[in-house]
Amino acid sequence: MKQRIIAVNSNCYHGYSIEEAIAGIKASGFKYIELTATKGWTEHVFPDQSFERLLQVKDLLDENGLIPFAMSGHTNLMDTERIPDFVKNIRLAHFFGARYIVSSIGEAHLKDNAVASNEVVAEHIKGFLPYLEKYDMILVLEVHGEHGTGVILKEIANLVDSPRVLVNYDTANAIFYGDVDVEKDFAASLDKIGYVHLKEKAGGRQEWDFPALGKGYVEFPEIFAMLDEADNLSPFSIEIEFTQAGPKDLDEINKAVADSAEYLRAQGFEF
């Protein structure tokens, strides 16, 4: 199996500190991290933090041998008032040396509450291209919410028509939001997939239940085989969001991250 970046999303440690996230991710043997900078949700790093604090986190990552190759900077990309927020997230990702910035598109509604067409969404996203160029970043649009399938996001990425805008396929969100056959949807959008959130799904299809890898019913081996056959080396980022009640404590998160690592090792991956 070919080498690829395999990371853990610090959002797995929602409700806990970035220090605790770094310690747990390192302990499970990972070398890459997706930092989370999502306003009002998980602000492990954020543009309003002091420069001293951001340097502190950067130094801690270096000391622990974790590479912040990506940042989850979710913002409603359709809200013109939030454009400055997302630009700040792009700049923050660049500060940490990240190559990828992750965001869902957000509510694609116009002022009259009409749903915006994919063409209109694509035009909004094109507005970020100069910043992506300036900071040498790739924006990966996450399967999420109204844009809950890879096929929808592939169409939008095609309309944007830039190598700097690709699809982040979230394997559980495609079930939870899109209610699709993941393998078929993944195959149909594969040529625009540039990033993958490995997220497991258990329970009902619209039930908030996202356990450690291997503890649910997502057919990861089929997804891995499709990527290999297409010679697609998209980075992987593990995301664990547990149930609506959340993890009972930090130990439960660390165990889920460690279990996910063991699952991937059993699939032939090294990291």
mmCIF file of C-alpha atoms in Angstrom:
data_model
loop_
_atom_site.group_PDB
_atom_site.id
_atom_site.type_symbol
_atom_site.label_atom_id
_atom_site.label_comp_id
_atom_site.label_asym_id
_atom_site.label_seq_id
_atom_site.Cartn_x
_atom_site.Cartn_y
_atom_site.Cartn_z
ATOM 1 C CA MET A 1 0.000 0.000 0.000
ATOM 2 C CA LYS A 2 1.402 3.383 -0.990
ATOM 3 C CA GLN A 3 2.612 5.905 1.584
ATOM 4 C CA ARG A 4 0.322 8.843 2.265
ATOM 5 C CA ILE A 5 -0.210 11.452 4.961
ATOM 6 C CA ILE A 6 -2.337 10.001 7.764
ATOM 7 C CA ALA A 7 -3.378 12.502 10.410
ATOM 8 C CA VAL A 8 -5.748 12.978 13.310
ATOM 9 C CA ASN A 9 -8.135 15.917 13.379
ATOM 10 C CA SER A 10 -7.715 17.749 16.675
ATOM 11 C CA ASN A 11 -11.519 18.099 16.693
ATOM 12 C CA CYS A 12 -11.544 14.537 18.086
ATOM 13 C CA TYR A 13 -10.536 16.336 21.296
ATOM 14 C CA HIS A 14 -13.452 18.758 21.230
ATOM 15 C CA GLY A 15 -13.858 20.126 24.752
ATOM 16 C CA TYR A 16 -10.243 19.417 25.628
ATOM 17 C CA SER A 17 -7.111 21.492 25.149
ATOM 18 C CA ILE A 18 -4.746 21.457 22.185
ATOM 19 C CA GLU A 19 -2.055 20.269 24.620
ATOM 20 C CA GLU A 20 -4.169 17.213 25.462
ATOM 21 C CA ALA A 21 -4.861 16.609 21.777
ATOM 22 C CA ILE A 22 -1.176 16.756 20.877
ATOM 23 C CA ALA A 23 -0.249 14.344 23.668
ATOM 24 C CA GLY A 24 -2.915 11.807 22.693
ATOM 25 C CA ILE A 25 -2.210 11.952 18.976
ATOM 26 C CA LYS A 26 1.523 11.547 19.495
ATOM 27 C CA ALA A 27 1.006 8.630 21.898
ATOM 28 C CA SER A 28 -0.853 6.713 19.181
ATOM 29 C CA GLY A 29 2.081 7.056 16.804
ATOM 30 C CA PHE A 30 0.815 9.691 14.383
ATOM 31 C CA LYS A 31 3.096 12.293 12.838
ATOM 32 C CA TYR A 32 0.483 14.609 11.297
ATOM 33 C CA ILE A 33 -2.316 16.679 12.770
ATOM 34 C CA GLU A 34 -5.236 18.640 11.331
ATOM 35 C CA LEU A 35 -5.569 21.659 13.599
ATOM 36 C CA THR A 36 -9.097 22.850 14.334
ATOM 37 C CA ALA A 37 -9.981 26.542 14.182
ATOM 38 C CA THR A 38 -13.775 26.476 14.094
ATOM 39 C CA LYS A 39 -15.380 29.545 15.625
ATOM 40 C CA GLY A 40 -17.639 28.813 18.561
ATOM 41 C CA TRP A 41 -16.963 25.087 18.432
ATOM 42 C CA THR A 42 -13.339 23.945 18.677
ATOM 43 C CA GLU A 43 -10.859 26.796 18.794
ATOM 44 C CA HIS A 44 -7.638 24.869 19.408
ATOM 45 C CA VAL A 45 -5.959 27.626 17.435
ATOM 46 C CA PHE A 46 -7.711 30.776 16.302
ATOM 47 C CA PRO A 47 -6.829 34.128 14.717
ATOM 48 C CA ASP A 48 -7.786 36.069 17.839
ATOM 49 C CA GLN A 49 -5.265 34.218 20.002
ATOM 50 C CA SER A 50 -2.132 36.139 20.910
ATOM 51 C CA PHE A 51 0.987 35.732 18.807
ATOM 52 C CA GLU A 52 2.723 34.413 21.921
ATOM 53 C CA ARG A 53 0.059 31.710 22.324
ATOM 54 C CA LEU A 54 0.244 30.692 18.661
ATOM 55 C CA LEU A 55 4.028 30.430 18.890
ATOM 56 C CA GLN A 56 3.599 28.321 22.010
ATOM 57 C CA VAL A 57 1.377 25.854 20.123
ATOM 58 C CA LYS A 58 3.726 25.836 17.143
ATOM 59 C CA ASP A 59 6.705 25.067 19.390
ATOM 60 C CA LEU A 60 4.764 22.314 21.169
ATOM 61 C CA LEU A 61 3.949 20.682 17.836
ATOM 62 C CA ASP A 62 7.635 20.808 16.880
ATOM 63 C CA GLU A 63 8.703 19.345 20.216
ATOM 64 C CA ASN A 64 6.284 16.437 19.755
ATOM 65 C CA GLY A 65 7.157 15.780 16.128
ATOM 66 C CA LEU A 66 3.655 16.552 14.855
ATOM 67 C CA ILE A 67 3.299 18.263 11.483
ATOM 68 C CA PRO A 68 0.270 20.595 11.152
ATOM 69 C CA PHE A 69 -0.257 19.915 7.458
ATOM 70 C CA ALA A 70 -3.924 21.017 7.468
ATOM 71 C CA MET A 71 -6.343 23.259 9.306
ATOM 72 C CA SER A 72 -10.069 22.841 9.796
ATOM 73 C CA GLY A 73 -11.261 26.420 9.420
ATOM 74 C CA HIS A 74 -14.989 25.968 8.899
ATOM 75 C CA THR A 75 -16.805 29.177 7.999
ATOM 76 C CA ASN A 76 -20.006 29.758 6.045
ATOM 77 C CA LEU A 77 -18.373 30.498 2.695
ATOM 78 C CA MET A 78 -21.699 31.801 1.364
ATOM 79 C CA ASP A 79 -21.962 34.546 4.004
ATOM 80 C CA THR A 80 -20.184 37.612 2.633
ATOM 81 C CA GLU A 81 -19.850 38.994 6.163
ATOM 82 C CA ARG A 82 -17.753 35.939 7.098
ATOM 83 C CA ILE A 83 -15.283 36.302 4.207
ATOM 84 C CA PRO A 84 -12.743 38.193 6.366
ATOM 85 C CA ASP A 85 -12.969 35.412 8.964
ATOM 86 C CA PHE A 86 -12.082 32.764 6.422
ATOM 87 C CA VAL A 87 -9.239 34.829 4.982
ATOM 88 C CA LYS A 88 -7.838 35.069 8.513
ATOM 89 C CA ASN A 89 -8.087 31.286 8.791
ATOM 90 C CA ILE A 90 -6.180 30.905 5.515
ATOM 91 C CA ARG A 91 -3.456 33.165 6.867
ATOM 92 C CA LEU A 92 -3.406 31.299 10.178
ATOM 93 C CA ALA A 93 -3.071 27.969 8.360
ATOM 94 C CA HIS A 94 -0.162 29.439 6.403
ATOM 95 C CA PHE A 95 1.452 30.591 9.654
ATOM 96 C CA PHE A 96 1.473 26.981 10.876
ATOM 97 C CA GLY A 97 2.869 25.755 7.564
ATOM 98 C CA ALA A 98 -0.313 23.947 6.560
ATOM 99 C CA ARG A 99 -0.897 23.070 2.918
ATOM 100 C CA TYR A 100 -4.646 22.390 3.195
ATOM 101 C CA ILE A 101 -7.527 24.344 4.652
ATOM 102 C CA VAL A 102 -10.789 22.501 5.246
ATOM 103 C CA SER A 103 -14.250 24.047 5.227
ATOM 104 C CA SER A 104 -17.801 23.085 4.487
ATOM 105 C CA ILE A 105 -19.630 25.496 2.210
ATOM 106 C CA GLY A 106 -22.299 26.397 4.745
ATOM 107 C CA GLU A 107 -25.873 27.495 4.185
ATOM 108 C CA ALA A 108 -26.180 28.217 0.480
ATOM 109 C CA HIS A 109 -29.139 30.566 0.746
ATOM 110 C CA LEU A 110 -29.622 33.927 -0.855
ATOM 111 C CA LYS A 111 -31.255 36.895 0.891
ATOM 112 C CA ASP A 112 -34.697 35.828 -0.247
ATOM 113 C CA ASN A 113 -34.055 32.354 1.248
ATOM 114 C CA ALA A 114 -33.885 30.778 -2.191
ATOM 115 C CA VAL A 115 -31.267 28.046 -2.383
ATOM 116 C CA ALA A 116 -28.277 29.207 -4.395
ATOM 117 C CA SER A 117 -27.384 27.185 -7.474
ATOM 118 C CA ASN A 118 -24.071 25.374 -7.693
ATOM 119 C CA GLU A 119 -22.995 28.039 -10.194
ATOM 120 C CA VAL A 120 -23.587 30.786 -7.617
ATOM 121 C CA VAL A 121 -21.781 28.781 -4.927
ATOM 122 C CA ALA A 122 -18.820 28.300 -7.255
ATOM 123 C CA GLU A 123 -18.622 32.036 -7.924
ATOM 124 C CA HIS A 124 -18.452 32.705 -4.182
ATOM 125 C CA ILE A 125 -15.635 30.200 -3.793
ATOM 126 C CA LYS A 126 -13.722 31.671 -6.726
ATOM 127 C CA GLY A 127 -13.415 34.826 -4.629
ATOM 128 C CA PHE A 128 -10.973 32.991 -2.345
ATOM 129 C CA LEU A 129 -8.628 31.925 -5.154
ATOM 130 C CA PRO A 130 -6.345 34.986 -4.899
ATOM 131 C CA TYR A 131 -5.781 34.246 -1.196
ATOM 132 C CA LEU A 132 -5.191 30.555 -1.856
ATOM 133 C CA GLU A 133 -2.655 31.535 -4.512
ATOM 134 C CA LYS A 134 -0.948 34.106 -2.297
ATOM 135 C CA TYR A 135 -0.528 31.687 0.605
ATOM 136 C CA ASP A 136 -0.026 28.575 -1.550
ATOM 137 C CA MET A 137 -2.982 26.728 0.001
ATOM 138 C CA ILE A 138 -5.478 24.144 -1.189
ATOM 139 C CA LEU A 139 -9.104 24.530 -0.094
ATOM 140 C CA VAL A 140 -10.878 21.205 0.345
ATOM 141 C CA LEU A 141 -14.669 21.431 0.535
ATOM 142 C CA GLU A 142 -16.115 19.019 3.073
ATOM 143 C CA VAL A 143 -19.106 16.778 2.453
ATOM 144 C CA HIS A 144 -21.469 18.372 4.961
ATOM 145 C CA GLY A 145 -24.979 19.753 5.406
ATOM 146 C CA GLU A 146 -26.740 20.838 2.233
ATOM 147 C CA HIS A 147 -23.690 19.680 0.266
ATOM 148 C CA GLY A 148 -23.817 16.203 1.719
ATOM 149 C CA THR A 149 -22.522 14.158 -1.201
ATOM 150 C CA GLY A 150 -19.293 13.960 -3.112
ATOM 151 C CA VAL A 151 -21.167 14.289 -6.397
ATOM 152 C CA ILE A 152 -22.550 17.715 -5.440
ATOM 153 C CA LEU A 153 -19.137 18.969 -4.365
ATOM 154 C CA LYS A 154 -17.473 17.540 -7.461
ATOM 155 C CA GLU A 155 -19.821 19.622 -9.615
ATOM 156 C CA ILE A 156 -18.975 22.753 -7.609
ATOM 157 C CA ALA A 157 -15.230 22.032 -7.788
ATOM 158 C CA ASN A 158 -15.537 21.521 -11.538
ATOM 159 C CA LEU A 159 -17.274 24.893 -11.854
ATOM 160 C CA VAL A 160 -14.532 26.599 -9.825
ATOM 161 C CA ASP A 161 -12.048 24.860 -12.127
ATOM 162 C CA SER A 162 -8.894 25.342 -10.071
ATOM 163 C CA PRO A 163 -6.388 22.800 -8.716
ATOM 164 C CA ARG A 164 -6.580 24.780 -5.474
ATOM 165 C CA VAL A 165 -10.201 23.729 -4.802
ATOM 166 C CA LEU A 166 -10.917 20.033 -4.316
ATOM 167 C CA VAL A 167 -13.318 17.778 -2.400
ATOM 168 C CA ASN A 168 -12.795 16.628 1.186
ATOM 169 C CA TYR A 169 -14.781 13.409 1.290
ATOM 170 C CA ASP A 170 -16.119 12.742 4.783
ATOM 171 C CA THR A 171 -17.108 9.083 4.834
ATOM 172 C CA ALA A 172 -19.682 9.401 7.642
ATOM 173 C CA ASN A 173 -21.137 12.766 6.645
ATOM 174 C CA ALA A 174 -22.089 11.266 3.278
ATOM 175 C CA ILE A 175 -24.333 8.894 5.219
ATOM 176 C CA PHE A 176 -25.546 11.306 7.902
ATOM 177 C CA TYR A 177 -26.254 14.274 5.610
ATOM 178 C CA GLY A 178 -26.357 12.796 2.122
ATOM 179 C CA ASP A 179 -27.953 9.415 2.899
ATOM 180 C CA VAL A 180 -26.072 7.898 -0.036
ATOM 181 C CA ASP A 181 -24.311 4.633 -0.792
ATOM 182 C CA VAL A 182 -20.823 5.772 0.195
ATOM 183 C CA GLU A 183 -18.907 3.482 -2.151
ATOM 184 C CA LYS A 184 -20.941 4.578 -5.194
ATOM 185 C CA ASP A 185 -20.797 8.272 -4.273
ATOM 186 C CA PHE A 186 -17.070 8.046 -3.545
ATOM 187 C CA ALA A 187 -16.405 6.382 -6.896
ATOM 188 C CA ALA A 188 -18.470 8.991 -8.744
ATOM 189 C CA SER A 189 -16.535 11.882 -7.199
ATOM 190 C CA LEU A 190 -13.095 10.268 -6.983
ATOM 191 C CA ASP A 191 -11.391 12.361 -9.644
ATOM 192 C CA LYS A 192 -12.024 15.538 -7.618
ATOM 193 C CA ILE A 193 -11.277 14.112 -4.170
ATOM 194 C CA GLY A 194 -8.116 15.643 -2.750
ATOM 195 C CA TYR A 195 -8.573 14.914 0.955
ATOM 196 C CA VAL A 196 -10.464 12.335 3.021
ATOM 197 C CA HIS A 197 -11.921 12.579 6.494
ATOM 198 C CA LEU A 198 -11.896 8.988 7.691
ATOM 199 C CA LYS A 199 -14.973 9.012 9.901
ATOM 200 C CA GLU A 200 -16.778 5.898 11.054
ATOM 201 C CA LYS A 201 -20.563 5.566 11.287
ATOM 202 C CA ALA A 202 -22.564 3.423 13.703
ATOM 203 C CA GLY A 203 -26.224 3.467 14.713
ATOM 204 C CA GLY A 204 -28.995 4.782 12.475
ATOM 205 C CA ARG A 205 -28.063 6.620 9.315
ATOM 206 C CA GLN A 206 -29.226 9.981 10.717
ATOM 207 C CA GLU A 207 -28.092 9.206 14.263
ATOM 208 C CA TRP A 208 -25.119 11.124 15.693
ATOM 209 C CA ASP A 209 -22.807 8.160 16.252
ATOM 210 C CA PHE A 210 -19.235 8.411 14.966
ATOM 211 C CA PRO A 211 -16.961 5.962 16.821
ATOM 212 C CA ALA A 212 -13.368 4.820 16.345
ATOM 213 C CA LEU A 213 -12.474 3.356 12.955
ATOM 214 C CA GLY A 214 -13.507 -0.276 12.676
ATOM 215 C CA LYS A 215 -16.351 0.103 15.195
ATOM 216 C CA GLY A 216 -19.070 0.877 12.659
ATOM 217 C CA TYR A 217 -20.195 -0.076 9.162
ATOM 218 C CA VAL A 218 -18.290 2.182 6.732
ATOM 219 C CA GLU A 219 -16.608 -0.067 4.154
ATOM 220 C CA PHE A 220 -13.150 1.467 4.430
ATOM 221 C CA PRO A 221 -11.305 -1.364 2.597
ATOM 222 C CA GLU A 222 -13.353 -0.661 -0.537
ATOM 223 C CA ILE A 223 -12.552 3.045 -0.294
ATOM 224 C CA PHE A 224 -8.840 2.318 0.158
ATOM 225 C CA ALA A 225 -8.907 -0.006 -2.855
ATOM 226 C CA MET A 226 -10.552 2.668 -5.037
ATOM 227 C CA LEU A 227 -7.931 5.230 -4.041
ATOM 228 C CA ASP A 228 -5.107 2.793 -4.780
ATOM 229 C CA GLU A 229 -6.544 1.828 -8.149
ATOM 230 C CA ALA A 230 -6.849 5.502 -9.116
ATOM 231 C CA ASP A 231 -3.352 6.257 -7.754
ATOM 232 C CA ASN A 232 -5.011 8.912 -5.611
ATOM 233 C CA LEU A 233 -2.753 9.769 -2.661
ATOM 234 C CA SER A 234 -5.159 12.153 -0.924
ATOM 235 C CA PRO A 235 -4.238 12.715 2.735
ATOM 236 C CA PHE A 236 -6.317 10.987 5.399
ATOM 237 C CA SER A 237 -7.483 12.762 8.547
ATOM 238 C CA ILE A 238 -9.226 10.724 11.237
ATOM 239 C CA GLU A 239 -12.232 12.360 12.865
ATOM 240 C CA ILE A 240 -14.059 10.792 15.810
ATOM 241 C CA GLU A 241 -17.140 12.559 17.179
ATOM 242 C CA PHE A 242 -18.639 9.825 19.389
ATOM 243 C CA THR A 243 -22.367 10.055 20.211
ATOM 244 C CA GLN A 244 -24.515 13.074 21.008
ATOM 245 C CA ALA A 245 -23.509 12.641 24.665
ATOM 246 C CA GLY A 246 -19.840 12.981 23.737
ATOM 247 C CA PRO A 247 -16.939 11.020 25.206
ATOM 248 C CA LYS A 248 -17.108 10.383 28.926
ATOM 249 C CA ASP A 249 -13.538 11.535 29.505
ATOM 250 C CA LEU A 250 -10.126 12.134 27.925
ATOM 251 C CA ASP A 251 -9.175 8.468 28.274
ATOM 252 C CA GLU A 252 -12.069 7.479 26.023
ATOM 253 C CA ILE A 253 -10.822 9.826 23.300
ATOM 254 C CA ASN A 254 -7.259 8.574 23.589
ATOM 255 C CA LYS A 255 -8.459 4.968 23.356
ATOM 256 C CA ALA A 256 -10.568 5.731 20.274
ATOM 257 C CA VAL A 257 -7.585 7.393 18.578
ATOM 258 C CA ALA A 258 -5.346 4.429 19.504
ATOM 259 C CA ASP A 259 -7.984 1.940 18.275
ATOM 260 C CA SER A 260 -8.222 3.837 14.983
ATOM 261 C CA ALA A 261 -4.447 3.669 14.605
ATOM 262 C CA GLU A 262 -4.506 -0.086 15.146
ATOM 263 C CA TYR A 263 -7.314 -0.478 12.623
ATOM 264 C CA LEU A 264 -5.303 1.344 9.947
ATOM 265 C CA ARG A 265 -2.167 -0.648 10.746
ATOM 266 C CA ALA A 266 -4.208 -3.832 10.281
ATOM 267 C CA GLN A 267 -5.199 -2.475 6.852
ATOM 268 C CA GLY A 268 -1.501 -2.230 5.923
ATOM 269 C CA PHE A 269 -0.867 1.469 6.565
ATOM 270 C CA GLU A 270 2.264 2.832 8.213
ATOM 271 C CA PHE A 271 2.661 6.201 9.888
#
